[in-house]
Short mmCIF file of C-alpha atoms and ligand atoms in Angstrom, two decimals:
data_model
loop_
_atom_site.label_atom_id
_atom_site.label_comp_id
_atom_site.label_asym_id
_atom_site.label_seq_id
_atom_site.Cartn_x
_atom_site.Cartn_y
_atom_site.Cartn_z
CA MET T 1 -14.82 18.48 -12.37
CA ILE T 2 -13.87 15.74 -9.91
CA ARG T 3 -14.72 12.09 -10.44
CA VAL T 4 -13.67 9.55 -7.86
CA ARG T 5 -14.21 5.85 -8.47
CA GLY T 6 -13.44 2.98 -6.12
CA LEU T 7 -10.85 4.98 -4.23
CA VAL T 8 -8.90 2.82 -1.79
CA LYS T 9 -6.26 4.09 0.58
CA ARG T 10 -4.26 2.00 3.02
CA PHE T 11 -1.74 2.93 5.63
CA GLY T 12 0.25 -0.27 5.94
CA GLN T 13 -2.23 -3.00 6.82
CA HIS T 14 -4.88 -0.50 7.82
CA THR T 15 -7.40 0.35 5.09
CA VAL T 16 -8.68 3.87 5.65
CA LEU T 17 -10.79 4.38 2.51
CA HIS T 18 -12.77 1.37 1.28
CA GLY T 19 -13.72 2.27 -2.29
CA ILE T 20 -15.09 5.80 -2.41
CA ASP T 21 -17.22 7.01 -5.33
CA LEU T 22 -17.73 10.74 -5.51
CA ASP T 23 -18.65 13.26 -8.19
CA VAL T 24 -18.29 16.99 -7.92
CA ALA T 25 -19.60 19.02 -10.82
CA ARG T 26 -18.18 22.37 -11.86
CA GLY T 27 -19.37 25.08 -9.49
CA GLN T 28 -20.67 22.59 -6.98
CA VAL T 29 -20.06 22.76 -3.25
CA VAL T 30 -19.79 19.41 -1.51
CA VAL T 31 -19.47 19.25 2.26
CA VAL T 32 -18.01 16.10 3.79
CA ILE T 33 -19.03 15.26 7.34
CA GLY T 34 -18.25 12.28 9.51
CA PRO T 35 -16.85 11.22 12.85
CA SER T 36 -13.19 11.57 13.78
CA GLY T 37 -11.03 8.99 12.06
CA SER T 38 -13.59 8.26 9.36
CA GLY T 39 -11.10 9.27 6.66
CA LYS T 40 -12.23 12.79 5.74
CA THR T 41 -8.74 14.27 5.76
CA THR T 42 -7.33 11.28 3.93
CA LEU T 43 -9.99 11.57 1.23
CA LEU T 44 -9.25 15.27 0.74
CA ARG T 45 -5.51 14.65 0.60
CA CYS T 46 -6.05 12.01 -2.09
CA LEU T 47 -7.84 14.67 -4.14
CA ASN T 48 -4.60 16.60 -4.62
CA PHE T 49 -2.27 13.62 -4.33
CA LEU T 50 -0.67 14.71 -1.07
CA GLU T 51 -1.61 11.13 -0.29
CA GLU T 52 -0.95 8.46 -2.90
CA TYR T 53 -3.94 6.20 -3.33
CA ASP T 54 -3.71 2.44 -3.64
CA ASP T 55 -6.62 1.61 -5.90
CA GLY T 56 -9.40 3.21 -7.89
CA GLU T 57 -9.12 6.51 -9.66
CA VAL T 58 -9.30 10.23 -9.02
CA VAL T 59 -9.99 12.23 -12.15
CA VAL T 60 -9.73 16.00 -11.95
CA ASP T 61 -10.88 18.02 -14.95
CA GLY T 62 -10.59 15.00 -17.19
CA ALA T 63 -7.09 13.90 -16.18
CA LEU T 64 -6.22 10.97 -13.94
CA LEU T 65 -4.49 12.38 -10.88
CA GLY T 66 -1.01 11.17 -9.97
CA TYR T 67 -0.88 8.22 -12.34
CA ARG T 68 -0.81 7.78 -16.06
CA ARG T 69 -1.90 4.80 -18.12
CA GLY T 70 1.03 3.56 -20.20
CA ALA T 71 0.89 2.05 -23.68
CA ASP T 72 0.59 -1.40 -22.12
CA GLY T 73 -2.49 -0.25 -20.22
CA ARG T 74 -0.77 -0.34 -16.87
CA LEU T 75 -0.65 2.53 -14.44
CA GLY T 76 2.58 4.32 -13.67
CA ARG T 77 3.25 7.19 -11.36
CA ARG T 78 3.39 10.53 -13.09
CA SER T 79 6.57 12.57 -12.94
CA GLU T 80 7.06 14.95 -10.05
CA GLU T 81 6.68 17.82 -12.48
CA GLU T 82 3.28 16.61 -13.71
CA ILE T 83 2.05 15.99 -10.19
CA ALA T 84 3.15 19.47 -9.14
CA LYS T 85 1.34 20.89 -12.14
CA SER T 86 -1.90 19.12 -11.19
CA ARG T 87 -1.58 20.31 -7.62
CA SER T 88 -1.13 23.90 -8.76
CA GLU T 89 -4.65 23.70 -10.20
CA ILE T 90 -6.16 22.43 -6.96
CA GLY T 91 -6.23 24.80 -4.00
CA MET T 92 -5.96 23.42 -0.51
CA VAL T 93 -6.59 25.08 2.83
CA PHE T 94 -5.46 23.31 5.99
CA GLN T 95 -6.82 23.22 9.50
CA SER T 96 -3.57 24.71 10.82
CA PHE T 97 -3.15 27.42 8.11
CA ASN T 98 0.45 26.39 7.36
CA LEU T 99 1.45 29.88 6.28
CA PHE T 100 5.13 30.58 5.63
CA PRO T 101 6.25 32.33 8.83
CA HIS T 102 9.33 33.91 7.25
CA LYS T 103 7.35 35.69 4.54
CA SER T 104 5.05 38.68 4.78
CA VAL T 105 1.36 38.19 4.07
CA LEU T 106 1.83 39.55 0.56
CA ASP T 107 4.85 37.34 -0.11
CA ASN T 108 2.97 34.29 1.16
CA ILE T 109 0.44 34.92 -1.56
CA THR T 110 2.79 35.87 -4.40
CA LEU T 111 5.44 33.17 -3.80
CA ALA T 112 3.76 30.37 -5.73
CA PRO T 113 2.48 32.47 -8.68
CA ILE T 114 5.93 33.98 -9.15
CA TYR T 115 8.00 30.82 -8.78
CA ILE T 116 5.65 28.26 -10.25
CA LYS T 117 3.71 30.10 -12.90
CA GLY T 118 6.35 32.68 -13.68
CA VAL T 119 3.92 35.53 -13.12
CA ARG T 120 5.64 38.92 -13.13
CA ARG T 121 6.26 40.29 -9.66
CA ASP T 122 4.20 43.45 -10.05
CA VAL T 123 1.31 41.53 -11.57
CA ALA T 124 1.43 38.96 -8.78
CA LYS T 125 1.44 41.75 -6.23
CA GLN T 126 -1.58 43.36 -7.76
CA VAL T 127 -3.51 40.10 -7.83
CA ALA T 128 -2.51 39.43 -4.24
CA THR T 129 -3.71 42.85 -3.17
CA GLU T 130 -7.06 42.25 -4.84
CA LEU T 131 -7.37 38.89 -3.10
CA LEU T 132 -6.48 40.44 0.24
CA THR T 133 -9.18 43.03 -0.29
CA LYS T 134 -11.59 40.23 -1.04
CA VAL T 135 -10.82 38.48 2.25
CA GLY T 136 -10.85 41.81 4.09
CA LEU T 137 -7.14 42.01 4.88
CA ALA T 138 -5.73 44.59 2.50
CA HIS T 139 -4.32 46.51 5.46
CA LYS T 140 -2.25 43.49 6.56
CA ALA T 141 -0.25 43.03 3.36
CA ASP T 142 3.08 43.81 5.00
CA ALA T 143 2.42 42.04 8.30
CA TYR T 144 3.98 38.69 9.16
CA PRO T 145 1.68 35.72 9.79
CA GLY T 146 2.80 35.44 13.41
CA THR T 147 1.27 38.81 14.21
CA LEU T 148 -2.20 37.91 12.88
CA SER T 149 -5.15 36.34 14.66
CA SER T 150 -6.03 32.77 13.76
CA GLY T 151 -9.01 33.91 11.71
CA GLN T 152 -6.87 36.38 9.78
CA GLN T 153 -4.21 33.73 9.16
CA GLN T 154 -6.80 31.38 7.75
CA ARG T 155 -8.12 34.07 5.45
CA VAL T 156 -4.58 34.68 4.19
CA ALA T 157 -4.24 30.94 3.60
CA ILE T 158 -7.39 31.04 1.49
CA ALA T 159 -6.08 34.01 -0.48
CA ARG T 160 -2.77 32.20 -0.98
CA ALA T 161 -4.56 29.20 -2.48
CA LEU T 162 -6.77 31.40 -4.67
CA ALA T 163 -3.75 33.21 -6.08
CA MET T 164 -2.95 30.13 -8.17
CA GLN T 165 -6.40 30.42 -9.76
CA PRO T 166 -7.31 26.84 -8.93
CA LYS T 167 -10.15 24.98 -10.61
CA VAL T 168 -11.13 23.41 -7.31
CA MET T 169 -10.69 24.37 -3.68
CA LEU T 170 -10.31 21.82 -0.88
CA PHE T 171 -10.92 22.83 2.72
CA ASP T 172 -10.00 20.56 5.63
CA GLU T 173 -11.76 21.66 8.83
CA VAL T 174 -10.47 25.15 8.27
CA THR T 175 -12.40 26.62 11.19
CA SER T 176 -11.62 23.92 13.77
CA ALA T 177 -8.47 25.60 15.05
CA LEU T 178 -10.05 29.06 15.33
CA ASP T 179 -11.34 30.87 18.37
CA PRO T 180 -15.13 30.58 18.21
CA GLU T 181 -15.68 34.28 17.61
CA LEU T 182 -13.40 34.16 14.55
CA VAL T 183 -15.15 31.28 12.79
CA GLY T 184 -17.71 33.57 11.19
CA GLU T 185 -15.23 35.73 9.27
CA VAL T 186 -13.70 32.68 7.59
CA LEU T 187 -17.06 31.14 6.77
CA THR T 188 -18.12 34.44 5.22
CA VAL T 189 -15.16 34.29 2.84
CA MET T 190 -16.04 30.72 1.91
CA ARG T 191 -19.66 31.61 1.39
CA GLY T 192 -18.53 34.36 -0.98
CA LEU T 193 -16.46 31.85 -2.95
CA ALA T 194 -19.45 29.54 -3.24
CA GLU T 195 -21.55 32.41 -4.56
CA ASP T 196 -18.84 33.16 -7.13
CA GLY T 197 -19.27 29.63 -8.42
CA MET T 198 -16.04 28.10 -7.12
CA THR T 199 -15.99 24.31 -7.09
CA MET T 200 -15.34 23.28 -3.51
CA VAL T 201 -14.95 20.19 -1.37
CA ILE T 202 -15.24 21.15 2.27
CA VAL T 203 -14.66 18.96 5.29
CA SER T 204 -16.47 20.69 8.10
CA HIS T 205 -18.35 20.27 11.34
CA GLU T 206 -20.24 23.52 10.80
CA MET T 207 -23.67 22.02 10.12
CA GLN T 208 -25.44 25.33 9.77
CA PHE T 209 -22.90 26.44 7.19
CA ALA T 210 -23.25 23.14 5.34
CA ARG T 211 -27.00 23.55 5.26
CA GLU T 212 -26.73 27.01 3.74
CA VAL T 213 -23.89 26.55 1.29
CA ALA T 214 -23.66 22.89 0.28
CA HIS T 215 -25.28 21.57 -2.84
CA ARG T 216 -24.59 18.15 -1.48
CA VAL T 217 -23.50 16.68 1.83
CA VAL T 218 -21.55 13.45 2.03
CA PHE T 219 -21.49 11.42 5.22
CA LEU T 220 -18.29 9.43 5.62
CA ASP T 221 -18.07 6.72 8.24
CA GLY T 222 -15.37 4.09 8.65
CA GLY T 223 -13.88 4.94 5.26
CA ARG T 224 -17.15 4.49 3.35
CA ILE T 225 -19.75 6.94 2.14
CA LEU T 226 -22.85 5.88 4.04
CA GLU T 227 -25.17 8.57 2.73
CA GLU T 228 -25.16 11.58 0.49
CA GLY T 229 -27.68 14.09 -0.73
CA PRO T 230 -28.88 17.67 -0.49
CA PRO T 231 -28.36 19.02 3.02
CA LYS T 232 -32.03 19.57 3.74
CA THR T 233 -32.99 15.99 2.99
CA LEU T 234 -29.94 14.49 4.62
CA PHE T 235 -30.20 16.47 7.83
CA ARG T 236 -33.95 16.13 8.16
CA GLU T 237 -34.32 12.48 7.25
CA PRO T 238 -31.08 10.60 7.76
CA SER T 239 -31.71 7.06 6.59
CA SER T 240 -28.87 5.37 8.44
CA GLU T 241 -28.73 4.96 12.17
CA ARG T 242 -25.07 6.09 12.12
CA LEU T 243 -25.87 9.46 10.57
CA HIS T 244 -28.82 9.86 12.86
CA ALA T 245 -26.61 9.36 15.88
CA PHE T 246 -23.89 11.57 14.43
CA LEU T 247 -26.31 14.44 13.82
CA ARG T 248 -27.90 14.06 17.21
CA ARG T 249 -24.54 14.68 18.84
CA PHE T 250 -24.35 17.97 16.98
CA THR T 251 -27.90 19.13 17.48
CA GLU T 252 -27.52 18.55 21.19
CA GLY T 253 -24.46 20.74 21.21
CA TYR T 254 -25.45 23.44 18.78
CA LYS T 255 -29.27 23.51 18.57
CA LEU T 256 -29.43 22.94 14.86
CA SER T 257 -32.52 24.42 13.25
CA VAL T 258 -33.31 22.41 10.16
CA MET R 1 48.14 42.50 49.70
CA GLY R 2 46.17 42.46 46.46
CA GLY R 3 49.24 41.14 44.68
CA TYR R 4 49.36 38.27 47.10
CA PHE R 5 45.91 36.99 46.11
CA PHE R 6 46.17 37.67 42.42
CA ASP R 7 49.48 38.51 40.83
CA PHE R 8 48.37 40.73 37.94
CA GLY R 9 51.97 41.61 37.26
CA PHE R 10 52.79 38.00 36.52
CA ILE R 11 49.91 37.67 34.09
CA TYR R 12 50.87 40.94 32.43
CA ARG R 13 54.50 39.87 31.96
CA ASN R 14 53.39 36.61 30.38
CA LEU R 15 50.65 37.98 28.14
CA PRO R 16 52.52 37.06 24.92
CA ILE R 17 52.27 33.40 25.92
CA PHE R 18 48.51 33.76 26.39
CA TRP R 19 48.11 35.54 23.08
CA SER R 20 49.95 32.82 21.27
CA GLY R 21 47.80 30.15 22.91
CA LEU R 22 44.66 32.13 22.19
CA GLY R 23 45.63 32.42 18.54
CA VAL R 24 45.89 28.63 18.21
CA THR R 25 42.62 28.14 20.12
CA LEU R 26 40.91 30.55 17.74
CA GLU R 27 42.34 28.78 14.74
CA VAL R 28 41.22 25.35 15.96
CA SER R 29 37.78 26.72 16.96
CA VAL R 30 37.06 28.43 13.67
CA LEU R 31 38.18 25.49 11.55
CA ALA R 32 36.28 22.98 13.69
CA MET R 33 33.13 25.11 13.70
CA ALA R 34 33.21 25.57 9.93
CA GLY R 35 33.81 21.87 9.40
CA ALA R 36 31.04 20.88 11.81
CA VAL R 37 28.46 23.31 10.41
CA VAL R 38 29.02 22.23 6.81
CA GLY R 39 29.67 18.56 7.53
CA GLY R 40 26.58 18.41 9.69
CA LEU R 41 24.45 19.66 6.83
CA VAL R 42 25.75 16.95 4.52
CA ILE R 43 25.12 14.24 7.11
CA ALA R 44 21.69 15.62 7.93
CA PHE R 45 20.62 15.27 4.29
CA GLY R 46 21.99 11.73 4.34
CA ARG R 47 19.93 11.01 7.45
CA MET R 48 16.79 12.34 5.77
CA SER R 49 17.38 10.52 2.51
CA ARG R 50 15.14 7.69 1.39
CA ARG R 51 18.10 6.01 -0.28
CA VAL R 52 19.51 3.34 1.99
CA TRP R 53 23.05 3.79 0.76
CA LEU R 54 22.94 7.40 1.98
CA PHE R 55 20.80 6.87 5.04
CA ALA R 56 22.65 3.89 6.49
CA PRO R 57 26.19 5.32 6.49
CA ALA R 58 24.96 8.70 7.74
CA THR R 59 23.12 7.00 10.60
CA ALA R 60 26.11 4.82 11.47
CA TYR R 61 28.32 7.90 11.46
CA VAL R 62 26.05 9.81 13.80
CA GLU R 63 25.61 6.90 16.21
CA PHE R 64 29.30 6.05 16.35
CA LEU R 65 30.61 9.57 16.78
CA ARG R 66 28.01 10.70 19.28
CA ASN R 67 28.48 7.68 21.48
CA THR R 68 32.26 7.64 21.85
CA PRO R 69 34.36 10.29 23.65
CA VAL R 70 35.81 12.96 21.43
CA LEU R 71 39.15 12.58 23.20
CA ILE R 72 39.34 8.95 22.13
CA GLN R 73 38.43 9.94 18.57
CA MET R 74 41.24 12.47 18.69
CA PHE R 75 43.72 9.84 19.92
CA GLY R 76 42.52 7.54 17.20
CA LEU R 77 43.13 10.13 14.50
CA TYR R 78 46.47 11.22 15.87
CA PHE R 79 48.14 8.13 17.36
CA GLY R 80 46.03 5.46 15.69
CA LEU R 81 46.48 6.69 12.15
CA ALA R 82 50.16 7.31 12.78
CA VAL R 83 50.56 3.61 13.55
CA LEU R 84 48.97 2.89 10.19
CA GLY R 85 51.37 5.27 8.52
CA PHE R 86 49.14 8.34 8.11
CA ARG R 87 50.79 11.01 10.16
CA LEU R 88 48.48 13.97 10.76
CA SER R 89 49.71 17.15 12.39
CA PRO R 90 48.30 17.55 15.92
CA ILE R 91 46.21 20.53 14.82
CA THR R 92 44.76 18.65 11.85
CA ALA R 93 43.89 15.66 14.00
CA GLY R 94 42.35 17.90 16.66
CA VAL R 95 40.27 19.90 14.18
CA LEU R 96 39.09 16.75 12.41
CA ALA R 97 38.02 15.11 15.66
CA LEU R 98 36.15 18.18 16.91
CA ALA R 99 34.53 18.88 13.56
CA GLY R 100 33.69 15.21 13.14
CA GLN R 101 31.88 14.70 16.39
CA ASN R 102 30.12 18.04 16.36
CA ALA R 103 29.01 17.48 12.79
CA ALA R 104 27.18 14.44 14.12
CA TYR R 105 25.48 16.52 16.83
CA LEU R 106 24.65 19.34 14.43
CA ALA R 107 23.27 16.89 11.88
CA GLU R 108 20.72 15.75 14.43
CA ILE R 109 19.87 19.34 15.31
CA TYR R 110 19.37 20.22 11.64
CA ARG R 111 17.35 17.10 10.98
CA ALA R 112 15.01 17.57 13.91
CA GLY R 113 14.56 21.19 12.90
CA ILE R 114 13.90 20.50 9.26
CA GLU R 115 11.61 17.56 9.91
CA SER R 116 9.49 19.09 12.66
CA VAL R 117 9.50 22.73 11.69
CA GLY R 118 8.96 22.36 8.00
CA ARG R 119 6.50 19.50 7.76
CA ARG R 120 3.31 21.54 7.51
CA GLN R 121 4.83 24.36 5.51
CA LEU R 122 6.33 21.78 3.17
CA GLU R 123 2.89 20.30 2.55
CA ALA R 124 1.45 23.75 1.96
CA ALA R 125 4.17 24.45 -0.59
CA LEU R 126 3.62 21.09 -2.30
CA ALA R 127 -0.13 21.69 -2.35
CA LEU R 128 0.49 24.99 -4.14
CA GLY R 129 2.28 23.03 -6.83
CA MET R 130 5.94 23.45 -5.89
CA ARG R 131 8.33 20.67 -6.65
CA ARG R 132 10.07 19.17 -3.69
CA TRP R 133 13.51 20.73 -4.06
CA ARG R 134 12.04 24.16 -4.63
CA ALA R 135 9.80 23.85 -1.59
CA MET R 136 12.84 22.84 0.44
CA ARG R 137 14.89 25.75 -0.82
CA LEU R 138 12.24 28.47 -0.64
CA VAL R 139 10.34 27.38 2.42
CA VAL R 140 11.68 24.61 4.61
CA VAL R 141 15.38 25.45 4.87
CA PRO R 142 14.90 29.19 5.55
CA ILE R 143 12.41 28.45 8.31
CA ALA R 144 14.55 25.72 9.82
CA VAL R 145 17.69 27.86 9.77
CA THR R 146 16.09 30.76 11.57
CA ARG R 147 14.59 28.52 14.22
CA LEU R 148 17.81 26.60 14.72
CA VAL R 149 19.99 29.56 15.56
CA ALA R 150 19.87 28.93 19.32
CA PRO R 151 20.65 25.18 19.34
CA ILE R 152 23.38 25.68 16.74
CA GLY R 153 24.85 28.42 18.92
CA ASN R 154 24.94 26.08 21.90
CA GLN R 155 26.84 23.53 19.86
CA LEU R 156 29.37 26.12 18.71
CA VAL R 157 30.02 27.00 22.34
CA VAL R 158 30.65 23.32 23.06
CA ILE R 159 33.20 23.27 20.23
CA ILE R 160 35.08 26.23 21.66
CA LYS R 161 35.24 24.64 25.09
CA ASP R 162 36.27 21.29 23.69
CA THR R 163 39.23 22.81 21.88
CA SER R 164 40.98 22.59 25.25
CA LEU R 165 41.08 18.81 24.68
CA VAL R 166 43.50 19.15 21.79
CA SER R 167 46.13 20.06 24.39
CA SER R 168 46.32 16.34 25.09
CA ILE R 169 47.75 15.67 21.64
CA SER R 170 50.29 18.45 22.22
CA VAL R 171 48.73 21.32 20.36
CA TYR R 172 50.04 24.46 21.99
CA GLU R 173 46.75 26.24 22.39
CA LEU R 174 45.47 28.21 25.36
CA THR R 175 45.08 25.35 27.84
CA MET R 176 48.42 23.78 26.95
CA GLU R 177 50.32 27.06 27.18
CA GLY R 178 48.64 27.78 30.48
CA LYS R 179 49.49 24.38 31.86
CA ARG R 180 53.16 24.80 30.94
CA LEU R 181 53.24 28.27 32.41
CA ALA R 182 51.65 27.09 35.63
CA GLU R 183 54.12 24.23 35.93
CA ARG R 184 57.16 26.44 35.75
CA SER R 185 55.85 29.10 38.12
CA ALA R 186 53.90 29.27 41.35
CA ALA R 187 51.04 31.25 39.82
CA THR R 188 48.74 28.29 39.13
CA TYR R 189 45.65 30.06 40.33
CA GLU R 190 46.31 33.20 38.30
CA VAL R 191 47.03 31.26 35.14
CA PHE R 192 43.93 29.10 35.14
CA ALA R 193 41.65 31.96 36.17
CA THR R 194 42.99 33.98 33.25
CA ILE R 195 42.46 31.10 30.85
CA ALA R 196 38.89 30.68 32.06
CA VAL R 197 38.27 34.35 31.36
CA PHE R 198 39.63 34.00 27.84
CA TYR R 199 37.32 31.08 27.14
CA LEU R 200 34.42 32.96 28.65
CA VAL R 201 35.07 35.92 26.37
CA LEU R 202 35.20 33.67 23.31
CA THR R 203 32.03 31.75 24.10
CA SER R 204 30.19 34.91 25.10
CA ALA R 205 31.14 36.57 21.85
CA VAL R 206 29.64 33.67 19.89
CA SER R 207 26.52 33.55 22.07
CA LEU R 208 25.97 37.28 21.82
CA ALA R 209 26.49 37.39 18.08
CA LEU R 210 23.96 34.60 17.60
CA ARG R 211 21.50 36.11 20.02
CA PHE R 212 21.71 39.37 18.15
CA TYR R 213 21.06 37.55 14.88
CA GLU R 214 18.21 35.60 16.44
CA ARG R 215 16.61 38.79 17.74
CA ARG R 216 16.65 40.25 14.26
CA VAL R 217 15.25 37.08 12.81
CA GLN R 218 12.54 36.79 15.44
CA LEU R 219 11.22 40.20 14.56
CA ILE R 220 9.68 38.63 11.52
CA PHE R 221 8.18 35.65 13.32
N1 ATP G 1 -0.14 9.16 7.83
C1 ATP G 1 -0.89 8.21 8.41
N2 ATP G 1 -0.34 7.04 8.77
C2 ATP G 1 -1.10 6.07 9.33
N3 ATP G 1 -2.39 6.18 9.61
C3 ATP G 1 -3.00 7.32 9.27
C4 ATP G 1 -2.29 8.39 8.67
N4 ATP G 1 -3.14 9.41 8.47
C5 ATP G 1 -4.34 8.99 8.93
N5 ATP G 1 -4.26 7.74 9.41
C6 ATP G 1 -5.38 6.97 9.94
O1 ATP G 1 -6.41 6.97 9.01
C7 ATP G 1 -7.66 7.08 9.63
C8 ATP G 1 -8.43 8.24 9.05
O2 ATP G 1 -7.75 9.42 9.36
P1 ATP G 1 -8.25 10.84 8.87
O3 ATP G 1 -7.28 11.84 9.39
O4 ATP G 1 -8.48 10.81 7.41
O5 ATP G 1 -9.63 10.98 9.64
P2 ATP G 1 -10.55 12.26 9.76
O6 ATP G 1 -11.91 11.82 9.37
O7 ATP G 1 -9.95 13.41 9.04
O8 ATP G 1 -10.54 12.51 11.32
P3 ATP G 1 -10.60 13.89 12.12
O9 ATP G 1 -12.05 14.30 12.16
O10 ATP G 1 -10.10 13.52 13.47
O11 ATP G 1 -9.76 14.87 11.41
C9 ATP G 1 -7.40 7.21 11.11
O12 ATP G 1 -7.59 5.94 11.70
C10 ATP G 1 -5.95 7.60 11.18
O13 ATP G 1 -5.38 7.09 12.35
MG1 MG G 2 -9.21 15.28 9.64
#
């Protein structure tokens, strides 16, 4: 579903991603971990072209993302319309929810289907209601985001992304901004998605969650993938000293039982 | 005794003069506000453009007009242009100067609002697959507008107060009429107190109207 080869991203002189290779098969859940500043967010943003990459390729469902190879074999940027189309097939959930404060919960969810896909209003509403039920917020359809708890807002954000029926879902530390007691309700929704077979790339510090849900864990450090593998193996026998140290910081804090 | 401190009778007898001045003040205020609100939007989009030929002039405009006194700009438009052969009516020159400078201030208010308020929501909209202009129209601008009600209101109040400056290019608005009235009578205190009340009523009306609107808008935030 996603194939990344030699992905390089620079901000000015500063290279943030040094040639990333990553494959995510259909229905797979990949959790990306790594220290702050290692490039996790940047990697995720390259996967839906919110960030333009400088070298390498990102292929989503067979199509090169953001660029197209011209007749002369050279790469050119795709049109805004094509890029928007690709993005509509890739769901993204942000750390800070980024809901539309001037729209009700229901309208947050139906806005994109109605305006981008041309879905009929009543159909969009029905789909939105089903999604809200799925994330346990059917009773909040008419509320405004500002009146919801952080956990509820994040669940609405997930429903909003799902309403576009994406092929892939990207999650960037979606529980980091939540009150600790609200983390569970969001993780439960994500666990449900994984069970439904959704393809997901999740940046997260929730090691226990990663262990349960991930098919594969990727450890990013300094813009490079240092290690990857099934969570059990990776967490139990980290081969690099960096991952070992990284995990130790977490086990000290959270008492990880692997 | 009361009449000694504040001669209400004098004010009452001269009310027509105040009304006439107030009418001109209202006219100048409304035209300048409309010009500044719309002009500011145009300049704000110039300031946010990635095209240098839009960005550079918009930036120069904002910097120049914010950093020179509006009175001097008014003199420039009225006396300066007249020297060059473009004779503007005092009211036109006054409105242009007030609208011009306040458009620069409002442009910065709009820009800050749009850039800071909408950044995250803009990305969310783009990530859903919206094209940029649609995301701006459906998401960023509505959010920015509702959050900018208060700072825009403050700027409109500044415009109303600054209309008193057009008296210096002989527009017969409230301040000018009052000054003339005070000069040919002994009721200086009464006249200027009355004028202050008129301005207060005008600015309060604008503030209250906007606060009412803001309250309604905030209900949904
Ligand atoms: N828009 C930007 N402009 C310049 N530098 C950036 C930008 N975004 C990120 N960076 C830099 O790129 C590097 C990687 O950032 P990124 O946000 O991807 O890290 P991260 O792994 O998500 O960190 P965190 O765990 O703190 O979220 C950092 O050094 C950061 O300062
Ligand atoms: Mg990050």
